[in-house]
XYZ file of C-alpha atoms in Angstrom:
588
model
C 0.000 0.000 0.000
C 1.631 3.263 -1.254
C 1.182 6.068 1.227
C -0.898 9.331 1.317
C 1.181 11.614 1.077
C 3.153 9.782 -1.923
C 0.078 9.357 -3.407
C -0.760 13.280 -3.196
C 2.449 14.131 -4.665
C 2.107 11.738 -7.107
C -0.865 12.967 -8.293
C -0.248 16.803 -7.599
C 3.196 16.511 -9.464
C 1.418 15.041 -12.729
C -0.964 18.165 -12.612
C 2.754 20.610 -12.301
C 4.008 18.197 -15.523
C 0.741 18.778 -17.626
C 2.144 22.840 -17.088
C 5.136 21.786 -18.213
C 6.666 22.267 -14.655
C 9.014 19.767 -12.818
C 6.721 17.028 -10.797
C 8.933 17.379 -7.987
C 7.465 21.097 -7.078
C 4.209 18.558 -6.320
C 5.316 17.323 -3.348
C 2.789 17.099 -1.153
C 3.215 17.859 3.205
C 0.661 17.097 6.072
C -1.143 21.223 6.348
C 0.697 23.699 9.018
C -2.545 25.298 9.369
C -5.214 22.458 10.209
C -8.070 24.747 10.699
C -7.580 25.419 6.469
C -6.991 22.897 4.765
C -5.793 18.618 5.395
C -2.663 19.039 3.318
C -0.538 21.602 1.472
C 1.261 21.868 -1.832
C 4.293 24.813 -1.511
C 5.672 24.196 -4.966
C 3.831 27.011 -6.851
C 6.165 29.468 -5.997
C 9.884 27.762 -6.568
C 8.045 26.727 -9.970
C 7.078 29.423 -10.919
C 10.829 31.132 -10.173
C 12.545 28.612 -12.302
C 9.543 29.237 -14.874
C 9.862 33.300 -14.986
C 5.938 33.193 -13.865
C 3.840 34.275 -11.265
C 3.014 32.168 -8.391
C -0.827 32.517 -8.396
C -0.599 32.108 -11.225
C 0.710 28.906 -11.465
C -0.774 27.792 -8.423
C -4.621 28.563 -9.669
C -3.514 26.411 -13.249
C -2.680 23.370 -10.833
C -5.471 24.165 -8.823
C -7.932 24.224 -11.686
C -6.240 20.359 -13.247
C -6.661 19.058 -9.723
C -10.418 20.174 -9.305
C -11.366 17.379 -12.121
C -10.239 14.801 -8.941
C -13.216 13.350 -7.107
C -10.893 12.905 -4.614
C -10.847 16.068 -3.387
C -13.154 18.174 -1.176
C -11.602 21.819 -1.667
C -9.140 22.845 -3.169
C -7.818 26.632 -2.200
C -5.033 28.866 -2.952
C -3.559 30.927 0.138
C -0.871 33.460 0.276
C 1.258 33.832 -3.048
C 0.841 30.380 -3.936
C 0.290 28.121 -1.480
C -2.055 25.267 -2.501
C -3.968 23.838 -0.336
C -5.962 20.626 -0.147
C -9.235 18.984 1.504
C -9.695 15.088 0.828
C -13.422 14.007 0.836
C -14.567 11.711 3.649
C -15.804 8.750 0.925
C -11.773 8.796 -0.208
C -10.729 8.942 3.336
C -13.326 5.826 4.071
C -11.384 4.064 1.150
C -7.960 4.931 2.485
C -9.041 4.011 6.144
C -10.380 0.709 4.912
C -6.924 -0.300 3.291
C -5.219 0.079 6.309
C -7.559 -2.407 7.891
C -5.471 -5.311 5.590
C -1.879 -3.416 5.737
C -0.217 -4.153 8.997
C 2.431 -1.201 8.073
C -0.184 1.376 7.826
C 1.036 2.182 4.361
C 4.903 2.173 5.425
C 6.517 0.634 2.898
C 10.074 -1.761 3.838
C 12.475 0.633 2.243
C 15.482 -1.026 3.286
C 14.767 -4.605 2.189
C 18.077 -6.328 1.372
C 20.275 -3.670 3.163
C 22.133 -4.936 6.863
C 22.562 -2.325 9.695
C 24.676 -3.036 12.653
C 23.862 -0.950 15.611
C 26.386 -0.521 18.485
C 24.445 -0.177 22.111
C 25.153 -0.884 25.674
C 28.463 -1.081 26.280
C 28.363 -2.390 29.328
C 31.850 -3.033 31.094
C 32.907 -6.230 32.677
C 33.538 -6.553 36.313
C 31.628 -3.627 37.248
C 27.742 -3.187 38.241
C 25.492 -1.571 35.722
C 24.231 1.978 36.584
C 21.938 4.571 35.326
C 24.545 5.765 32.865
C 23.986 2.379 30.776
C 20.234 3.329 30.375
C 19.858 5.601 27.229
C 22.327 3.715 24.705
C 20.786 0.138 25.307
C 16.427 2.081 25.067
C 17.706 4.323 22.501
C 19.342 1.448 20.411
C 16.915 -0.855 20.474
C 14.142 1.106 19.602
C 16.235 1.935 16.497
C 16.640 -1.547 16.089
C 13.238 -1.856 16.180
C 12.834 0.591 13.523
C 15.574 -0.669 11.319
C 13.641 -4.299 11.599
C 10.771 -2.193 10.748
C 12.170 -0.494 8.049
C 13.579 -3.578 6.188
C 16.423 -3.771 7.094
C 18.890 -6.749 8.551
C 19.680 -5.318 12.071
C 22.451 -6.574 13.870
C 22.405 -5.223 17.412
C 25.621 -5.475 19.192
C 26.250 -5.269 23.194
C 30.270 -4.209 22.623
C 31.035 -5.333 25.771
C 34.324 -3.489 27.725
C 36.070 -6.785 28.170
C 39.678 -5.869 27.013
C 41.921 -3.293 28.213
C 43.913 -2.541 31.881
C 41.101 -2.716 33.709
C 41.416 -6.666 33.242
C 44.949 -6.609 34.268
C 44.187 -4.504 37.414
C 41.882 -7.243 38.706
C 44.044 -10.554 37.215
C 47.327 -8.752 38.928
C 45.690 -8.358 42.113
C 43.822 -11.493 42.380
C 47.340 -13.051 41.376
C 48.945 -11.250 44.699
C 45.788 -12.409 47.066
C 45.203 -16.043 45.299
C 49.011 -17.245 44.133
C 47.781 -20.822 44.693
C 45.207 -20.849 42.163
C 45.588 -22.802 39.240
C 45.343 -19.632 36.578
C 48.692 -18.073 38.177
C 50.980 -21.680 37.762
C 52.962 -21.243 34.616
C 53.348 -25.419 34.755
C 49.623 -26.335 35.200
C 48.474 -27.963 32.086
C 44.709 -27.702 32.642
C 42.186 -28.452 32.602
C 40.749 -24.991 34.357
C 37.903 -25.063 36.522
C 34.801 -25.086 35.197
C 32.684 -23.217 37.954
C 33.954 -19.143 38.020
C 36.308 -18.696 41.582
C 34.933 -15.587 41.820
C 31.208 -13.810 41.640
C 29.725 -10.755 40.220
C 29.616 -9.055 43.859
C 33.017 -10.400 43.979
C 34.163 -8.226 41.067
C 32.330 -5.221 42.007
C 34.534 -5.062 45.180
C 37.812 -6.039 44.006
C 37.768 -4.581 40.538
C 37.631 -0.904 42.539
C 40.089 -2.164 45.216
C 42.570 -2.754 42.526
C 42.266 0.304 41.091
C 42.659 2.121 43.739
C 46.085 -0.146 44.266
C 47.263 0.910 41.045
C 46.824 4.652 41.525
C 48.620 4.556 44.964
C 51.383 2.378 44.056
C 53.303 2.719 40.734
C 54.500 -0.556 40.645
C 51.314 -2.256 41.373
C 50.265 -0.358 37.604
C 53.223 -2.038 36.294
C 52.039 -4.886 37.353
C 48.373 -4.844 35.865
C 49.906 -3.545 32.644
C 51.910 -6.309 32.581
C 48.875 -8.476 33.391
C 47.327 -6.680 30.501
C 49.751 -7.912 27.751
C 49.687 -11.194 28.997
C 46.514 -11.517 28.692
C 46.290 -10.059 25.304
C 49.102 -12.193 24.289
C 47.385 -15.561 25.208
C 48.293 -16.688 28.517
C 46.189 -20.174 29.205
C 45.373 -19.173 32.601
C 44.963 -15.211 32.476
C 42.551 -16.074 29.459
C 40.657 -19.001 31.294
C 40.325 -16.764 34.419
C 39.594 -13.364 32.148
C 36.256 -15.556 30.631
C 34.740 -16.230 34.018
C 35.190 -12.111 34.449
C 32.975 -12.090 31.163
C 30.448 -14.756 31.751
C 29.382 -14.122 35.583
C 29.009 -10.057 34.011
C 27.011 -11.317 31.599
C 25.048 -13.105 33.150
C 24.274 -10.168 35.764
C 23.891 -7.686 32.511
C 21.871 -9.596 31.073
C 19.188 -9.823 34.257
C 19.185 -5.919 34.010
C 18.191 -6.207 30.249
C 15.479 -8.804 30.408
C 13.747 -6.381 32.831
C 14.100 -3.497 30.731
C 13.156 -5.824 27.631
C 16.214 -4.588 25.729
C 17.574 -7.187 23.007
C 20.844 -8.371 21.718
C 21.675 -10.151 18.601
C 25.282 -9.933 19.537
C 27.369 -10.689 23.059
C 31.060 -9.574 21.875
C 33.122 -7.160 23.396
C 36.523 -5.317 22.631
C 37.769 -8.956 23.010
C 36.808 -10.181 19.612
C 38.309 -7.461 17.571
C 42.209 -8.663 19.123
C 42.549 -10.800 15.958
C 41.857 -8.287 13.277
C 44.316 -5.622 15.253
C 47.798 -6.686 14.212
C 46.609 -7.640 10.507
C 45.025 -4.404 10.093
C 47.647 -2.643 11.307
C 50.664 -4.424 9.312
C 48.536 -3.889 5.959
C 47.933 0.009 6.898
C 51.753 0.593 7.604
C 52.359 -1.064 4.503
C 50.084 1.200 2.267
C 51.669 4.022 4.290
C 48.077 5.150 5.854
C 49.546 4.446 9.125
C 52.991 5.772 10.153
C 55.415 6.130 13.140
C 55.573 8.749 15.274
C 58.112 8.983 18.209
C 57.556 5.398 18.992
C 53.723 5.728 18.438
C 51.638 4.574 15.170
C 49.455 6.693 14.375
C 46.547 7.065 11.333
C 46.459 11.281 10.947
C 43.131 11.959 9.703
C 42.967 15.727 9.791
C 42.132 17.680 6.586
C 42.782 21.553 5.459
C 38.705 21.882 5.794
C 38.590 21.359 9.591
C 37.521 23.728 11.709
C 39.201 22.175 14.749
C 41.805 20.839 15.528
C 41.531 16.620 14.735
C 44.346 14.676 16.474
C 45.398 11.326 15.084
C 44.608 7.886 15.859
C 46.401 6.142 17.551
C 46.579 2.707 17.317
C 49.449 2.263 19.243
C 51.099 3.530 21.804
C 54.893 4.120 22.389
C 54.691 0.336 24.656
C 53.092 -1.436 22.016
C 49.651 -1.089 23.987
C 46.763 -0.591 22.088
C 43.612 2.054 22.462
C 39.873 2.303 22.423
C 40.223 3.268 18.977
C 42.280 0.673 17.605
C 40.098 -1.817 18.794
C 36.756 0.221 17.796
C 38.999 0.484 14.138
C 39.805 -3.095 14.390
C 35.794 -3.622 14.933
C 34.366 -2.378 12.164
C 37.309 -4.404 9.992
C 35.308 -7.336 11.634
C 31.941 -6.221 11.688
C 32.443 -5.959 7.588
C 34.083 -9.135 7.081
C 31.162 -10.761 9.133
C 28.313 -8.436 7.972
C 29.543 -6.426 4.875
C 26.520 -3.842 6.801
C 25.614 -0.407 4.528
C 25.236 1.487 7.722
C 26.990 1.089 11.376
C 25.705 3.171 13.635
C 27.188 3.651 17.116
C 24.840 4.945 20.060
C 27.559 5.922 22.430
C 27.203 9.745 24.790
C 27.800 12.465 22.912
C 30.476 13.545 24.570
C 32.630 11.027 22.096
C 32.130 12.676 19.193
C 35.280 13.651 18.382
C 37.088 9.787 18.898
C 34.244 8.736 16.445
C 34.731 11.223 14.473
C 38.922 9.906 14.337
C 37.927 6.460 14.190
C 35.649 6.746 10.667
C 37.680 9.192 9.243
C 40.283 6.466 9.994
C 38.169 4.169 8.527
C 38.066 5.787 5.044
C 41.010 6.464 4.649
C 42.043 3.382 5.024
C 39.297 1.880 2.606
C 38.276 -0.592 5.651
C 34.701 0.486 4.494
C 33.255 0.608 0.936
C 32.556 4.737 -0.102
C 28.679 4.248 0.362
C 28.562 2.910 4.230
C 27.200 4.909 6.219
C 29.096 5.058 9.578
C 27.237 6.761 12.018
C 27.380 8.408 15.950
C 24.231 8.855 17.360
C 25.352 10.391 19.839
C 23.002 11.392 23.107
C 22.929 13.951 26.158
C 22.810 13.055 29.689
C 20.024 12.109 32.401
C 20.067 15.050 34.797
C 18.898 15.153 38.402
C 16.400 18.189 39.494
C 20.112 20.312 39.967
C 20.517 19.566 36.389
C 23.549 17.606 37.136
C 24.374 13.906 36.495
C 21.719 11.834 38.076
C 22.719 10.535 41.485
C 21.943 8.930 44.401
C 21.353 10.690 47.843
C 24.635 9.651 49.183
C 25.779 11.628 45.969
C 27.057 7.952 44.357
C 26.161 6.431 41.053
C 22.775 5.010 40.926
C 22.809 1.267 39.704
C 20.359 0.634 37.242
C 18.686 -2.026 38.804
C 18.288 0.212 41.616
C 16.538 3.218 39.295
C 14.311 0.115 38.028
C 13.017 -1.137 41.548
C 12.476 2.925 42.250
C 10.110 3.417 39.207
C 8.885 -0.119 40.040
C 7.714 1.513 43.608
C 6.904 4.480 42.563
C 4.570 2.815 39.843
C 2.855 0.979 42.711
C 2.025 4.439 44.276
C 0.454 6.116 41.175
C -1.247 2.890 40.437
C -2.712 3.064 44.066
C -3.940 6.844 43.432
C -4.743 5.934 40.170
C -7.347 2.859 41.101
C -5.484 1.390 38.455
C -5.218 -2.680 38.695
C -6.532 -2.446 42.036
C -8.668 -6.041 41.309
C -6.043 -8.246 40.574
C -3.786 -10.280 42.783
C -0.265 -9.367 44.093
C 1.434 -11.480 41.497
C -0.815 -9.557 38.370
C -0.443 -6.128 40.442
C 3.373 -6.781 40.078
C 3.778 -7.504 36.756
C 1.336 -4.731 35.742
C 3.385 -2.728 37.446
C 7.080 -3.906 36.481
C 5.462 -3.818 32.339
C 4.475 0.087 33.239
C 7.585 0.922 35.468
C 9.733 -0.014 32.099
C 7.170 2.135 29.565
C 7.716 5.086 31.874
C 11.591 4.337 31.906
C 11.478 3.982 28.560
C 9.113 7.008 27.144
C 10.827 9.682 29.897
C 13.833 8.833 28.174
C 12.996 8.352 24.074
C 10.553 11.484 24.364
C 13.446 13.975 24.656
C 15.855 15.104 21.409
C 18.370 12.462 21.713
C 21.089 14.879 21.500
C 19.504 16.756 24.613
C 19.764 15.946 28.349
C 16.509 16.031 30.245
C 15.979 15.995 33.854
C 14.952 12.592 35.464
C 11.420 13.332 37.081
C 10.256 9.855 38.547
C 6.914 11.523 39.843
C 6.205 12.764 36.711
C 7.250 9.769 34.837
C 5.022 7.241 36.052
C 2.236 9.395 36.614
C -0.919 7.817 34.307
C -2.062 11.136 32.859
C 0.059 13.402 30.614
C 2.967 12.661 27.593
C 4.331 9.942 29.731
C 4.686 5.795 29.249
C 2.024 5.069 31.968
C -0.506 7.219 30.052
C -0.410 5.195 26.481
C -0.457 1.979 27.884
C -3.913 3.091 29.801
C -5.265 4.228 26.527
C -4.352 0.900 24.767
C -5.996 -1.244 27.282
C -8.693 0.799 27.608
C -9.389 0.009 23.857
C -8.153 -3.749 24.664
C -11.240 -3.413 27.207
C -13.095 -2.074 24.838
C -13.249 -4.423 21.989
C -13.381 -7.452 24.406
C -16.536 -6.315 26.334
C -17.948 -5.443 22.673
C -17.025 -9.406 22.124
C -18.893 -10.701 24.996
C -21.671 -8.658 24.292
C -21.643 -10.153 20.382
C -21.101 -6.571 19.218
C -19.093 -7.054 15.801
C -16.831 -4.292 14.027
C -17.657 -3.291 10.500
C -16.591 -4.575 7.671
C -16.388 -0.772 6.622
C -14.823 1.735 8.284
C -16.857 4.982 7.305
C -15.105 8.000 8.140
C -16.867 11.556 9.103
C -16.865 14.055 11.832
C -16.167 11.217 14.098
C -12.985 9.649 13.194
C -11.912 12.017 10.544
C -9.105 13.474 13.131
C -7.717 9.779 13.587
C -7.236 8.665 9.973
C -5.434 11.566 8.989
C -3.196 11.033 11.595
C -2.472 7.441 10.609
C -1.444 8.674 6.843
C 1.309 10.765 8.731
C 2.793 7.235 9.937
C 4.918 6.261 6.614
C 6.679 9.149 7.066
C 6.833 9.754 10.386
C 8.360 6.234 11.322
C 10.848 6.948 8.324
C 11.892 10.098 9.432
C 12.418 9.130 12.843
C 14.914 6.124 11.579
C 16.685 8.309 8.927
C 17.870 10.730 11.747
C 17.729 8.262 14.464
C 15.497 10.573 16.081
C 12.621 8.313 18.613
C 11.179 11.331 20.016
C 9.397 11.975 16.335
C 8.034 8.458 17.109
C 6.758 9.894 20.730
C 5.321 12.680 19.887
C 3.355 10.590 17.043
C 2.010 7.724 18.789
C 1.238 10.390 22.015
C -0.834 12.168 19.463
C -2.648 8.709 18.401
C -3.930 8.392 21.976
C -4.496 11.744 22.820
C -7.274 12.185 19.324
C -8.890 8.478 20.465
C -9.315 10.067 23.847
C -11.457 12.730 22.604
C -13.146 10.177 20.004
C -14.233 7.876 23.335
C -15.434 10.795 25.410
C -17.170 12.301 22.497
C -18.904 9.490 21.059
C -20.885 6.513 22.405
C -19.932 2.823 21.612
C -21.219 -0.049 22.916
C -24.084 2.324 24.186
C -24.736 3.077 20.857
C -28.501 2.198 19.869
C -27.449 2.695 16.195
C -25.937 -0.948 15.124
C -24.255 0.955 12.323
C -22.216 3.532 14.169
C -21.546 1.453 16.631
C -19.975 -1.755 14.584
C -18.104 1.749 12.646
C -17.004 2.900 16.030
C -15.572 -0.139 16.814
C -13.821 -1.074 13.671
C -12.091 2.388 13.887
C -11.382 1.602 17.386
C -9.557 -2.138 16.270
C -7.239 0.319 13.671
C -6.162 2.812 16.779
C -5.238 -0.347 18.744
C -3.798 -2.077 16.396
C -2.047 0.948 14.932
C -0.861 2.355 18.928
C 0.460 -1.473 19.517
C 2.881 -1.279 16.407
C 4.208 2.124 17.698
C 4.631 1.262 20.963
C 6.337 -2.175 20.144
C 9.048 -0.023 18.452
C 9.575 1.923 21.415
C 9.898 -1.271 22.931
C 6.896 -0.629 25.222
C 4.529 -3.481 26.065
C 0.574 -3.231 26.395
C -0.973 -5.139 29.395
C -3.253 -7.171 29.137
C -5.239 -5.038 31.714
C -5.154 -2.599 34.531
């Protein structure tokens, strides 16, 4: 199913080629001025420019080849040229009737054949996840979502930080406290035990403990680097040891991910990228894109155009240690060998633009990606506490995230208490209910703002069940659920037929903004556009329900239409909010 809007331009740019005008200038956009007119044409006047003609003119000789349409209402011409457009309901009923057999609301799968990797999470081994983890893992997926959506093969990948001095720091000092186990003895030939010596609380204690080693003692940072090198070089029992560091972290990351629903297709870290590193770097010394520099190589990447100043990447240092960069470099070599993607796109804080920024232009350079892939940093701002400062906890530490979880969790509990919502059900429904709505209000607080902006973390606000928040949609898409399952057990039907009027009018033209709206929103990795769209949804079938009757509805007629048109909204608010990754009780 072709969308509205295409279809308006379509036709509108035929009527500018019968003038002997490009059909481009037809395009057709959703109206800025509602109370006028459905949909607008601005092409009259850059036509007319190229033309050497006047504007009204050209608009009123479009206006008068469109007026032959059926299709159209009213047609009117506004300002110097602006043309604007009124679809009749019985076209509308048509249109609103297709989307009843389209489950992508006229959205067509432009990306079909293409792969996009996405690069979220980043969690880091050995340490606990906090509240700084949330908005790359729910901002990833739900472009993930939207690639899937979109047609596209998306790859999401965790990156874990599995691979740098950090794992020294803890191997070195578990090596000084533990000399007897078997990962320290040069001589033991294995095998290693299975079961991890140490645990994910474990980990969170020492790995901080050893840190704080190596910054008092200079020696003990020796040490860990030395641990570090090891360890990157292969050492049986510095490797064996390093993978229960990855698995028992794992396994606790992944707990905090189930709850918040957020999906992986990929479990690697830095890790995976060590075999690509030396390779990559022999064959760009060779082709003299990487060089030497006072013991350093280095890729320089800067160009007489920049603004700024662009240091080089360095991919390694003057002790043959490597950097984030290599290995993010070293990555993508692997992430095209594995994928050959068109588009890699790397939802990391803002506040690393510029080492992106070194790594693609690395990239390039070095031809480790074909001209047309599209590497991408979506970068994002931060989530503020009311100071507008990082968000922390009272004691004025970092919040872990399945701390922040259990708070929304409790705080859902509250609102749903002063809300009478779920109030019938028993203490194992009440919880779920409210984990499912804790996790939409998570979710929407966060993918509601400009990525690129920071926003202040409001947990009242969040969770409550009225305003632009989580909480709120799912109400309004149960209360539809409701709805249409009372209707059932009365034997009320929907239509066949949607017919569309005063009634529902408001709804359906909001559903031909989806094809573009959900495009949009993936083509600038932009979820708020998706927010503010599927908010709108439930705010205009808010009004429909309080305006209109339903199952009261004498009439069998506008009550079976009522319903059908309500079936659409669900069905239509369900797809949006699955690729926010927001789920839909089944009641409340």
């Amino acid at each position: 199913m072709t969308s509205l809007i295409q279809t308006l331009s379509q036709i509108v740019g035929d009527a500018f080629v019968a003038e002997g005008l490009d059909a481009a200038m037809g395009a057709v956009r959703v109206s800025d001025r509602p109370d006028l007119a459905q949909f607008q044409c601005n092409g009259a006047m850059m036509a007319a420019k190229a033309a050497k003609k006047n504007p009204r003119a050209v608009a009123d000789a479009i206006s008068a080849r469109l007026s032959a349409n059926p299709m159209f209402a009213k047609i009117e011409i506004a300002g110097p040229g602006f043309i604007n457009l009124v679809l009749t309901d019985e076209y509308l009923s048509g249109f609103a009737n297709g989307l009843k057999g389209d489950d992508r609301f006229g959205a067509a799968p432009i990306a079909a054949g293409k792969t996009m990797v996405l690069d979220y999470g980043g969690p880091n081994v050995a340490k606990a996840m906090h509240i700084g983890h949330l908005r790359p893992c729910i901002i990833g997926d739900c472009l993930r979502r939207m690639a899937i959506f979109a047609g596209y093969r998306a790859i999401g990948d965790v990156h874990l930080g599995d691979w740098g001095t950090p794992m020294g720091m803890i191997l070195s000092e578990l090596e000084i406290n533990h000399p007897e186990w078997p990962y320290f003895d040069a001589n033991f030939t294995g095998p290693y035990p299975a079961e991890p010596p140490v645990t994910m609380a474990d980990l969170e204690v020492i790995y901080p403990r050893a840190a704080n080693a190596c910054k008092d003692d200079p020696a003990r940072m020796d040490a860990a680097r030395q641990a570090t090198v090891e360890l990157q070089d292969g050492r049986p029992g510095y490797r064996a040891l390093w993978k229960h560091f990855v698995d028992v972290s794992i396994a606790g990351v992944k707990r905090n991910y189930d709850l918040l629903g957020v999906h992986f297709d990929l479990w690697k870290g830095e890790a995976d990228s060590h075999p690509y590193i030396a390779p990559m770097v022999d064959d760009l010394r060779q082709r003299g894109i990487a060089i030497e520099d006072n013991g350093a190589v280095i890729v320089p990447v800067k160009t007489d155009d920049d603004q700024k100043e662009i240091p080089p990447l360095i991919l390694y240092k003057r002790d043959g240690a490597v950097m984030y960069g290599t290995t993010d470099l070293a990555t993508i070599v692997e992430r095209v060998n594995d994928f050959n993607p068109d588009k890699i796109v790397y939802v990391v804080d803002q506040r690393q633009s510029l080492h992106f920024e070194q790594v693609f232009r690395a990239a390039r350079i070095g031809a480790i990606v074909r001209d047309d892939v599209e590497l991408t940093h979506a970068g994002f701002g931060t989530m503020n506490g009311a100071d507008g400062k990082p968000f922390k906890t009272r004691a004025g530490g970092v919040m872990r995230l399945e701390d922040m979880i259990g708070m929304a969790r409790d705080a859902v509990v509250e609102q749903m208490k002063s809300a009478n919502v779920a109030q019938d059900m028993d203490d194992a429904a009440k919880d779920k209910v409210a984990l499912q709505v804790a996790v939409a209000a998570i979710k929407f607080a966060d993918l509601q703002n400009q990525r690129q902006s920071d926003y202040i973390f409001d947990l009242n606000r969040f969770t409550s069940f009225e305003g632009k928040t989580g909480p709120y949609l799912q109400y309004q898409a149960v209360r539809i659920k409701s709805l249409l399952k009372k209707a059932a057990d009365q034997g009320f039907k929907p239509a066949d037929a949607i017919t569309v009027n005063d009634e529902g009018r408001a709804l359906i033209l909001l559903m031909a903004e989806w094809p573009e709206t959900v495009e949009m929103a993936l083509r600038n990795y932009t979820p708020h556009v998706l927010c503010d769209f599927v908010y709108r949804m439930a705010n205009a079938y808010s009004s429909f329900y309080g305006n209109y009757h339903i199952l009261s509805e004498g009439d069998e007629g506008l009550r079976s239409s009522r319903l059908a048109l309500s079936a659409l909204t669900f069905k239509h608010i369900e797809l949006a909010l699955n690729m926010l990754g927001i789920d839909i009780p089944e009641r409340m």
